[in-house]
């Protein structure tokens, strides 16, 4: 074996720092796996043009990556204000629920007033509850509840700008899973056939079902990623994992909605649950935050990324680091270096206890045992839908290259999310031998395999005109 490829996949968020065609090409050639569009920023026209541009460049450089559209979901925000306000400690602020209110006490009040886009807040909160504004930077405490407004006191001072994100820790928000804005964003995803939709603030499996049903009307069935970012998402994690195609541990909001000291354990538990259920999992947000402005990571960030690699998450994700940061390519390099170094240190092992029900799937486990004993062997799977790829990836066979050959371009892109899977496009020949020989030739063209190495191949062959599942051992 020449080289062990990286098993942990990398997602980058596209934005002003990475929209330039040369940078996109460089990112694709530096082997990023998924391009994420954060619909909290950017217009519909921007999204459409960006998706087309990324797809076009993929063609030009002959490497297809997947595209993820991340929609905002039920998110609470403050409204427009004039300029910026410095909110001082102990200052009183009125959060206006009904902008058309005629309440004299409200419009005659001498305190600062800002609207909030969630009128039902009045039913959900109590006096002395805490409201967090702008990613938790400003803390407000509710002093008085009125029909049209909430009077709050500033606990942690800060600078408030327009349209800031609001978190209500521990409170189940009664907003629809997909908002009108999400529907407009989704119209672009439908038109441009995006591979993944990530839904923010998923509270229970019904949010996922609602999104799937909405998209089905348009005959569009992308893979759905549930972003876990509040306490409801954590409480319902098991049923959410079952209903969605992948999970994103959205640590930005999660770290505000939950006590931060619980975050590492929550991350570890969700990663393990996802692997046990054969669902891909993404660790997201603040992985290399300091690299927005610095060319090297902090030691703590290196450790954070390596933890996610040790935990065997499928993907690690970059947000502002690549959308607005000064060193997007360096961030990819850092993640690649850390992943390769740490993966090589994980002992030869795999997840023995993953439940594989079908006898055919149990063969995957045997293939892993064989490949790990041979040491210089890769595993080869042929798959139209990618289902087999997902299972073999979930077994997490460390230090074994995993190649999947598919005849579907969209499957190829969707497999980019899977830990360890190196997808290749192939035309399936009626004669299985022709397909296998072509695949073996392809393996020799990679920078991983070389002559003399072994390939453990899972394939069905025809015996007396009936398909028989086999594991073949071939020498390259
Ligand atoms: P966001 O989600 O970047 O869309 O807020 C990720 C997170 O909250 O971590
Ligand atoms: Mn979030």
Tab-separated table of C-alpha atoms in Angstrom, residues 45-459:
chain	number	residue	atom	x	y	z
A	45	UNK	CA	-29.830	34.379	-6.699
A	46	UNK	CA	-26.567	33.938	-4.851
A	47	UNK	CA	-27.468	30.348	-3.922
A	48	UNK	CA	-28.444	29.438	-7.464
A	49	UNK	CA	-25.343	30.984	-9.037
A	50	UNK	CA	-23.055	29.435	-6.409
A	51	UNK	CA	-24.440	25.920	-6.821
A	52	UNK	CA	-24.064	26.166	-10.602
A	53	UNK	CA	-20.537	27.483	-10.273
A	54	UNK	CA	-19.432	24.678	-7.924
A	55	UNK	CA	-20.974	22.031	-10.191
A	56	UNK	CA	-19.316	23.521	-13.243
A	57	UNK	CA	-15.901	23.564	-11.571
A	58	UNK	CA	-16.371	19.963	-10.425
A	59	UNK	CA	-16.777	19.049	-14.090
A	60	UNK	CA	-13.745	21.046	-15.118
A	61	UNK	CA	-11.464	19.422	-12.546
A	62	UNK	CA	-13.104	15.975	-12.902
A	63	UNK	CA	-13.914	15.517	-9.245
A	64	UNK	CA	-17.462	15.642	-7.967
A	65	UNK	CA	-18.173	16.868	-4.473
A	66	UNK	CA	-21.590	17.025	-2.813
A	67	UNK	CA	-23.584	20.190	-2.151
A	68	UNK	CA	-25.451	20.781	1.123
A	69	UNK	CA	-28.043	23.493	1.577
A	70	UNK	CA	-28.410	24.443	5.247
A	71	UNK	CA	-31.798	26.049	5.896
A	72	UNK	CA	-32.560	28.090	8.973
A	73	UNK	CA	-35.708	26.384	10.222
A	74	UNK	CA	-37.511	27.717	13.290
A	75	UNK	CA	-35.082	30.407	14.333
A	76	UNK	CA	-35.973	33.392	16.534
A	77	UNK	CA	-34.471	36.793	15.771
A	78	UNK	CA	-34.717	40.338	17.030
A	79	UNK	CA	-35.881	42.949	14.495
A	80	UNK	CA	-34.272	45.972	12.872
A	81	UNK	CA	-32.788	48.706	15.044
A	82	UNK	CA	-31.239	52.054	14.146
A	83	UNK	CA	-27.470	51.602	14.049
A	84	UNK	CA	-26.019	49.744	17.021
A	85	UNK	CA	-26.939	49.967	20.683
A	86	UNK	CA	-24.677	49.489	23.617
A	87	UNK	CA	-26.827	47.759	26.195
A	88	UNK	CA	-25.489	48.543	29.665
A	89	UNK	CA	-25.755	46.268	32.680
A	90	UNK	CA	-29.038	46.709	34.571
A	91	UNK	CA	-30.569	48.729	31.721
A	92	UNK	CA	-34.213	47.879	30.937
A	93	UNK	CA	-35.252	46.854	27.409
A	94	UNK	CA	-38.705	46.153	25.963
A	95	UNK	CA	-39.039	43.200	23.588
A	96	UNK	CA	-42.046	44.018	21.430
A	97	UNK	CA	-44.262	41.145	20.508
A	98	UNK	CA	-46.970	43.098	18.762
A	99	UNK	CA	-45.526	45.881	16.633
A	100	UNK	CA	-49.019	47.391	16.132
A	101	UNK	CA	-49.662	47.623	19.823
A	102	UNK	CA	-51.530	50.665	21.143
A	103	UNK	CA	-50.455	49.949	24.659
A	104	UNK	CA	-49.699	53.361	26.153
A	105	UNK	CA	-47.241	51.979	28.658
A	106	UNK	CA	-45.221	50.561	25.801
A	107	UNK	CA	-44.958	53.461	23.410
A	108	UNK	CA	-44.540	55.935	26.227
A	109	UNK	CA	-41.888	53.861	27.931
A	110	UNK	CA	-38.477	55.464	28.086
A	111	UNK	CA	-36.682	52.176	27.532
A	112	UNK	CA	-35.201	50.889	24.307
A	113	UNK	CA	-37.575	48.791	22.226
A	114	UNK	CA	-36.833	46.032	19.766
A	115	UNK	CA	-39.236	43.615	18.070
A	116	UNK	CA	-38.946	39.827	18.138
A	117	UNK	CA	-40.245	37.589	15.329
A	118	UNK	CA	-41.965	35.083	17.626
A	119	UNK	CA	-45.216	36.331	19.209
A	120	UNK	CA	-45.867	33.004	20.953
A	121	UNK	CA	-42.868	33.717	23.161
A	122	UNK	CA	-45.417	35.187	25.567
A	123	UNK	CA	-46.954	31.727	26.156
A	124	UNK	CA	-43.600	29.994	26.496
A	125	UNK	CA	-41.668	32.127	28.970
A	126	UNK	CA	-42.009	33.055	32.625
A	127	UNK	CA	-40.834	35.943	34.754
A	128	UNK	CA	-37.140	35.496	35.660
A	129	UNK	CA	-36.475	33.355	32.548
A	130	UNK	CA	-33.284	34.161	30.648
A	131	UNK	CA	-33.267	35.228	27.010
A	132	UNK	CA	-29.955	35.001	25.161
A	133	UNK	CA	-29.285	37.354	22.280
A	134	UNK	CA	-26.561	37.207	19.607
A	135	UNK	CA	-25.142	33.771	20.320
A	136	UNK	CA	-25.423	34.220	24.047
A	137	UNK	CA	-23.327	37.386	24.140
A	138	UNK	CA	-26.143	39.445	25.666
A	139	UNK	CA	-28.166	37.993	28.552
A	140	UNK	CA	-31.571	39.391	29.375
A	141	UNK	CA	-33.828	38.452	32.282
A	142	UNK	CA	-37.591	38.856	32.014
A	143	UNK	CA	-38.948	41.230	34.675
A	144	UNK	CA	-42.496	41.801	33.451
A	145	UNK	CA	-44.800	39.991	31.054
A	146	UNK	CA	-47.393	42.066	29.217
A	147	UNK	CA	-49.749	41.214	26.368
A	148	UNK	CA	-47.736	43.145	23.808
A	149	UNK	CA	-44.243	43.134	25.210
A	150	UNK	CA	-41.743	41.688	27.658
A	151	UNK	CA	-39.811	44.048	29.868
A	152	UNK	CA	-36.300	42.710	30.466
A	153	UNK	CA	-33.221	43.716	32.376
A	154	UNK	CA	-29.735	43.394	30.884
A	155	UNK	CA	-27.605	40.956	32.901
A	156	UNK	CA	-24.605	40.732	30.584
A	157	UNK	CA	-24.023	43.952	28.673
A	158	UNK	CA	-23.116	44.048	24.994
A	159	UNK	CA	-23.553	45.645	21.610
A	160	UNK	CA	-26.835	44.912	19.846
A	161	UNK	CA	-27.226	45.115	16.063
A	162	UNK	CA	-30.241	44.394	13.839
A	163	UNK	CA	-31.625	40.883	13.316
A	164	UNK	CA	-29.721	39.058	16.027
A	165	UNK	CA	-30.246	35.413	16.821
A	166	UNK	CA	-32.225	34.676	20.021
A	167	UNK	CA	-31.949	31.493	22.109
A	168	UNK	CA	-34.453	30.435	24.765
A	169	UNK	CA	-32.622	27.604	26.542
A	170	UNK	CA	-34.832	24.698	27.481
A	171	UNK	CA	-37.983	26.158	25.952
A	172	UNK	CA	-39.766	24.189	23.251
A	173	UNK	CA	-40.472	26.620	20.458
A	174	UNK	CA	-43.826	26.440	18.794
A	175	UNK	CA	-42.773	27.423	15.261
A	176	UNK	CA	-43.306	25.355	12.099
A	177	UNK	CA	-40.302	23.178	11.136
A	178	UNK	CA	-40.014	24.900	7.771
A	179	UNK	CA	-40.723	28.600	7.489
A	180	UNK	CA	-41.760	30.590	4.404
A	181	UNK	CA	-38.159	31.633	3.946
A	182	UNK	CA	-37.089	27.985	4.054
A	183	UNK	CA	-39.626	27.194	1.335
A	184	UNK	CA	-38.200	29.908	-0.889
A	185	UNK	CA	-34.676	28.588	-0.246
A	186	UNK	CA	-35.811	25.044	-0.957
A	187	UNK	CA	-37.174	26.096	-4.360
A	188	UNK	CA	-33.542	26.645	-5.397
A	189	UNK	CA	-32.464	23.306	-3.929
A	190	UNK	CA	-35.223	21.570	-5.883
A	191	UNK	CA	-34.335	23.330	-9.121
A	192	UNK	CA	-30.614	22.711	-8.793
A	193	UNK	CA	-30.914	19.169	-7.389
A	194	UNK	CA	-28.829	19.696	-4.260
A	195	UNK	CA	-27.555	16.466	-2.625
A	196	UNK	CA	-28.164	17.271	1.063
A	197	UNK	CA	-30.605	19.507	2.926
A	198	UNK	CA	-29.657	20.324	6.513
A	199	UNK	CA	-32.602	21.381	8.678
A	200	UNK	CA	-31.826	23.633	11.653
A	201	UNK	CA	-33.241	23.257	15.176
A	202	UNK	CA	-34.813	19.843	14.614
A	203	UNK	CA	-36.942	19.130	17.706
A	204	UNK	CA	-38.439	15.728	16.930
A	205	UNK	CA	-38.774	13.253	14.023
A	206	UNK	CA	-41.922	15.012	12.835
A	207	UNK	CA	-39.847	18.011	11.753
A	208	UNK	CA	-37.950	15.679	9.413
A	209	UNK	CA	-41.133	14.008	8.184
A	210	UNK	CA	-42.651	17.416	7.469
A	211	UNK	CA	-39.629	18.403	5.373
A	212	UNK	CA	-39.560	15.080	3.506
A	213	UNK	CA	-43.264	15.288	2.693
A	214	UNK	CA	-42.920	18.860	1.538
A	215	UNK	CA	-40.094	17.898	-0.841
A	216	UNK	CA	-41.870	14.788	-2.092
A	217	UNK	CA	-44.547	16.985	-3.658
A	218	UNK	CA	-41.782	18.136	-5.976
A	219	UNK	CA	-40.531	14.615	-6.617
A	220	UNK	CA	-37.309	15.531	-4.912
A	221	UNK	CA	-35.744	13.293	-2.287
A	222	UNK	CA	-32.340	14.566	-1.199
A	223	UNK	CA	-30.608	13.200	1.900
A	224	UNK	CA	-31.876	15.021	4.979
A	225	UNK	CA	-29.462	16.079	7.725
A	226	UNK	CA	-30.984	16.876	11.133
A	227	UNK	CA	-29.112	19.631	12.928
A	228	UNK	CA	-29.173	18.966	16.660
A	229	UNK	CA	-28.926	22.335	18.371
A	230	UNK	CA	-31.284	22.456	21.327
A	231	UNK	CA	-32.543	20.386	24.241
A	232	UNK	CA	-35.577	19.007	22.421
A	233	UNK	CA	-33.239	17.653	19.731
A	234	UNK	CA	-31.189	15.904	22.399
A	235	UNK	CA	-34.215	14.497	24.206
A	236	UNK	CA	-35.548	12.996	20.965
A	237	UNK	CA	-32.192	12.013	19.511
A	238	UNK	CA	-32.996	8.312	19.034
A	239	UNK	CA	-36.127	8.858	16.976
A	240	UNK	CA	-34.518	11.738	15.061
A	241	UNK	CA	-31.555	9.519	14.097
A	242	UNK	CA	-33.972	6.864	12.821
A	243	UNK	CA	-35.957	9.344	10.711
A	244	UNK	CA	-33.084	11.332	9.179
A	245	UNK	CA	-30.303	10.374	6.786
A	246	UNK	CA	-27.563	12.061	8.800
A	247	UNK	CA	-27.023	14.144	11.936
A	248	UNK	CA	-25.121	17.375	12.444
A	249	UNK	CA	-23.967	18.187	15.970
A	250	UNK	CA	-24.410	21.952	15.658
A	251	UNK	CA	-22.273	22.959	18.604
A	252	UNK	CA	-22.733	26.697	18.071
A	253	UNK	CA	-26.333	26.835	19.198
A	254	UNK	CA	-26.106	23.650	21.223
A	255	UNK	CA	-23.448	25.273	23.417
A	256	UNK	CA	-25.881	28.081	24.185
A	257	UNK	CA	-29.010	25.981	24.640
A	258	UNK	CA	-27.283	23.443	26.916
A	259	UNK	CA	-24.760	23.904	29.724
A	260	UNK	CA	-21.444	24.031	27.840
A	261	UNK	CA	-19.753	21.561	30.171
A	262	UNK	CA	-22.153	18.900	28.916
A	263	UNK	CA	-21.221	19.514	25.265
A	264	UNK	CA	-18.262	17.082	25.013
A	265	UNK	CA	-20.337	14.223	26.441
A	266	UNK	CA	-23.321	15.067	24.230
A	267	UNK	CA	-21.007	15.059	21.201
A	268	UNK	CA	-19.505	11.694	22.115
A	269	UNK	CA	-22.887	10.116	22.798
A	270	UNK	CA	-24.456	11.350	19.567
A	271	UNK	CA	-21.463	10.239	17.476
A	272	UNK	CA	-21.676	6.740	18.965
A	273	UNK	CA	-25.438	6.513	18.580
A	274	UNK	CA	-25.177	7.499	14.929
A	275	UNK	CA	-22.471	4.938	14.198
A	276	UNK	CA	-24.500	2.252	15.996
A	277	UNK	CA	-27.490	3.123	13.813
A	278	UNK	CA	-25.411	3.222	10.611
A	279	UNK	CA	-26.127	6.928	10.079
A	280	UNK	CA	-23.424	9.461	9.177
A	281	UNK	CA	-22.632	12.189	11.717
A	282	UNK	CA	-21.032	15.625	11.373
A	283	UNK	CA	-19.212	17.533	14.124
A	284	UNK	CA	-19.698	21.229	13.386
A	285	UNK	CA	-18.815	24.759	14.442
A	286	UNK	CA	-15.821	26.540	15.930
A	287	UNK	CA	-13.421	23.722	15.042
A	288	UNK	CA	-10.770	26.172	13.822
A	289	UNK	CA	-12.452	29.421	14.851
A	290	UNK	CA	-9.218	31.329	15.495
A	291	UNK	CA	-8.129	30.645	11.907
A	292	UNK	CA	-10.738	33.131	10.676
A	293	UNK	CA	-7.935	35.622	11.250
A	294	UNK	CA	-4.842	33.513	12.059
A	295	UNK	CA	-2.797	31.238	9.750
A	296	UNK	CA	-2.305	28.571	12.453
A	297	UNK	CA	-4.772	26.880	14.818
A	298	UNK	CA	-4.681	27.172	18.591
A	299	UNK	CA	-3.510	24.060	20.440
A	300	UNK	CA	-7.009	23.679	21.851
A	301	UNK	CA	-8.461	23.630	18.328
A	302	UNK	CA	-5.981	20.976	17.231
A	303	UNK	CA	-7.152	18.883	20.159
A	304	UNK	CA	-10.818	19.524	19.361
A	305	UNK	CA	-10.415	18.379	15.752
A	306	UNK	CA	-8.423	15.340	16.811
A	307	UNK	CA	-11.108	14.410	19.345
A	308	UNK	CA	-13.708	14.296	16.592
A	309	UNK	CA	-11.327	12.125	14.536
A	310	UNK	CA	-10.740	9.795	17.497
A	311	UNK	CA	-14.472	9.556	18.029
A	312	UNK	CA	-14.701	8.513	14.346
A	313	UNK	CA	-17.247	11.106	13.307
A	314	UNK	CA	-17.898	10.916	9.571
A	315	UNK	CA	-17.277	14.598	8.917
A	316	UNK	CA	-15.685	17.623	10.480
A	317	UNK	CA	-17.051	20.959	9.354
A	318	UNK	CA	-15.777	24.475	8.746
A	319	UNK	CA	-18.162	27.442	8.928
A	320	UNK	CA	-16.965	31.042	9.164
A	321	UNK	CA	-13.380	29.732	8.811
A	322	UNK	CA	-13.991	29.195	5.094
A	323	UNK	CA	-16.975	31.470	4.396
A	324	UNK	CA	-15.406	34.721	5.595
A	325	UNK	CA	-12.023	33.678	7.001
A	326	UNK	CA	-8.673	34.786	5.710
A	327	UNK	CA	-7.122	31.307	5.423
A	328	UNK	CA	-9.671	28.884	3.922
A	329	UNK	CA	-7.131	26.645	2.175
A	330	UNK	CA	-4.898	26.522	5.239
A	331	UNK	CA	-7.910	25.382	7.299
A	332	UNK	CA	-8.398	22.415	4.963
A	333	UNK	CA	-4.691	21.581	5.215
A	334	UNK	CA	-4.854	21.692	9.009
A	335	UNK	CA	-7.869	19.372	9.131
A	336	UNK	CA	-6.242	16.969	6.665
A	337	UNK	CA	-2.977	16.824	8.577
A	338	UNK	CA	-4.662	16.236	11.923
A	339	UNK	CA	-6.995	13.568	10.506
A	340	UNK	CA	-4.184	11.603	8.849
A	341	UNK	CA	-1.951	11.753	11.894
A	342	UNK	CA	-4.643	10.714	14.357
A	343	UNK	CA	-6.266	8.045	12.170
A	344	UNK	CA	-2.888	6.328	11.783
A	345	UNK	CA	-2.669	6.107	15.577
A	346	UNK	CA	-6.062	4.443	16.086
A	347	UNK	CA	-5.425	0.742	16.669
A	348	UNK	CA	-6.532	-1.735	14.025
A	349	UNK	CA	-10.090	-2.328	15.049
A	350	UNK	CA	-13.669	-2.100	13.907
A	351	UNK	CA	-17.124	-1.831	15.454
A	352	UNK	CA	-17.939	-5.469	16.018
A	353	UNK	CA	-21.329	-4.875	17.543
A	354	UNK	CA	-23.115	-3.023	14.757
A	355	UNK	CA	-26.362	-4.831	14.137
A	356	UNK	CA	-26.450	-6.293	10.607
A	357	UNK	CA	-29.736	-8.113	10.075
A	358	UNK	CA	-29.580	-9.517	6.546
A	359	UNK	CA	-27.258	-12.511	5.992
A	360	UNK	CA	-25.861	-10.653	2.988
A	361	UNK	CA	-24.929	-7.730	5.214
A	362	UNK	CA	-23.335	-10.004	7.802
A	363	UNK	CA	-20.834	-10.871	5.070
A	364	UNK	CA	-19.568	-7.298	5.297
A	365	UNK	CA	-18.260	-8.064	8.762
A	366	UNK	CA	-16.387	-11.107	7.461
A	367	UNK	CA	-14.860	-8.975	4.733
A	368	UNK	CA	-13.620	-6.519	7.354
A	369	UNK	CA	-12.048	-9.281	9.465
A	370	UNK	CA	-10.283	-10.659	6.391
A	371	UNK	CA	-9.028	-7.272	5.184
A	372	UNK	CA	-7.703	-6.331	8.614
A	373	UNK	CA	-5.821	-9.604	8.949
A	374	UNK	CA	-4.183	-9.204	5.557
A	375	UNK	CA	-2.941	-5.705	6.454
A	376	UNK	CA	-2.226	-4.697	2.843
A	377	UNK	CA	-5.808	-5.087	1.704
A	378	UNK	CA	-8.619	-2.780	0.718
A	379	UNK	CA	-12.326	-3.542	0.633
A	380	UNK	CA	-14.298	-3.120	-2.594
A	381	UNK	CA	-18.084	-2.811	-2.722
A	382	UNK	CA	-20.336	-2.302	-5.737
A	383	UNK	CA	-23.446	-0.304	-4.999
A	384	UNK	CA	-26.128	1.514	-6.968
A	385	UNK	CA	-27.916	3.136	-4.019
A	386	UNK	CA	-24.969	3.492	-1.637
A	387	UNK	CA	-26.667	1.408	1.078
A	388	UNK	CA	-23.848	-1.159	1.179
A	389	UNK	CA	-21.336	1.661	1.408
A	390	UNK	CA	-23.133	3.101	4.413
A	391	UNK	CA	-22.981	-0.241	6.238
A	392	UNK	CA	-19.333	-0.957	5.550
A	393	UNK	CA	-18.478	2.594	6.616
A	394	UNK	CA	-20.414	2.159	9.877
A	395	UNK	CA	-18.278	-0.860	10.749
A	396	UNK	CA	-15.382	1.651	10.904
A	397	UNK	CA	-12.614	-0.704	9.779
A	398	UNK	CA	-9.591	1.380	10.724
A	399	UNK	CA	-6.591	1.551	8.426
A	400	UNK	CA	-8.341	-0.263	5.603
A	401	UNK	CA	-9.069	1.660	2.386
A	402	UNK	CA	-12.749	1.388	1.444
A	403	UNK	CA	-13.598	1.695	-2.248
A	404	UNK	CA	-17.148	1.832	-3.522
A	405	UNK	CA	-17.935	1.634	-7.225
A	406	UNK	CA	-21.298	2.999	-8.271
A	407	UNK	CA	-23.045	3.662	-11.571
A	408	UNK	CA	-24.946	6.652	-10.170
A	409	UNK	CA	-23.448	10.138	-10.063
A	410	UNK	CA	-25.812	11.316	-7.329
A	411	UNK	CA	-24.947	8.259	-5.178
A	412	UNK	CA	-21.284	9.047	-5.735
A	413	UNK	CA	-21.795	12.580	-4.437
A	414	UNK	CA	-23.927	11.469	-1.500
A	415	UNK	CA	-21.293	8.923	-0.439
A	416	UNK	CA	-18.883	11.815	0.140
A	417	UNK	CA	-20.400	12.158	3.606
A	418	UNK	CA	-19.489	8.595	4.642
A	419	UNK	CA	-16.469	7.933	6.832
A	420	UNK	CA	-13.682	6.277	4.858
A	421	UNK	CA	-15.593	5.686	1.644
A	422	UNK	CA	-13.750	6.509	-1.567
A	423	UNK	CA	-16.409	6.566	-4.262
A	424	UNK	CA	-15.669	5.837	-7.915
A	425	UNK	CA	-17.947	5.959	-10.934
A	426	UNK	CA	-18.213	2.838	-13.066
A	427	UNK	CA	-20.485	1.397	-15.737
A	428	UNK	CA	-21.840	-1.928	-14.539
A	429	UNK	CA	-21.274	-4.601	-17.179
A	430	UNK	CA	-23.648	-7.571	-17.520
A	431	UNK	CA	-20.566	-9.726	-17.070
A	432	UNK	CA	-19.501	-9.179	-13.434
A	433	UNK	CA	-15.938	-10.171	-14.248
A	434	UNK	CA	-15.590	-7.282	-16.651
A	435	UNK	CA	-16.801	-4.862	-13.979
A	436	UNK	CA	-14.460	-6.328	-11.354
A	437	UNK	CA	-11.428	-6.228	-13.638
A	438	UNK	CA	-12.159	-2.642	-14.506
A	439	UNK	CA	-12.437	-1.788	-10.796
A	440	UNK	CA	-9.132	-3.529	-10.015
A	441	UNK	CA	-7.449	-1.524	-12.760
A	442	UNK	CA	-8.931	1.658	-11.284
A	443	UNK	CA	-7.492	0.762	-7.861
A	444	UNK	CA	-4.005	0.677	-9.326
A	445	UNK	CA	-4.579	4.186	-10.669
A	446	UNK	CA	-5.223	5.544	-7.163
A	447	UNK	CA	-2.468	6.884	-4.936
A	448	UNK	CA	-3.422	4.256	-2.364
A	449	UNK	CA	-3.073	0.768	-3.838
A	450	UNK	CA	-0.165	-0.855	-5.639
A	451	UNK	CA	0.743	-4.133	-7.305
A	452	UNK	CA	0.838	-7.037	-4.880
A	453	UNK	CA	-1.787	-5.558	-2.525
A	454	UNK	CA	-5.018	-7.409	-1.886
A	455	UNK	CA	-8.599	-6.446	-2.627
A	456	UNK	CA	-11.389	-8.054	-0.629
A	457	UNK	CA	-14.340	-7.771	-2.987
A	458	UNK	CA	-17.983	-8.133	-2.094
A	459	UNK	CA	-19.975	-8.990	-5.167
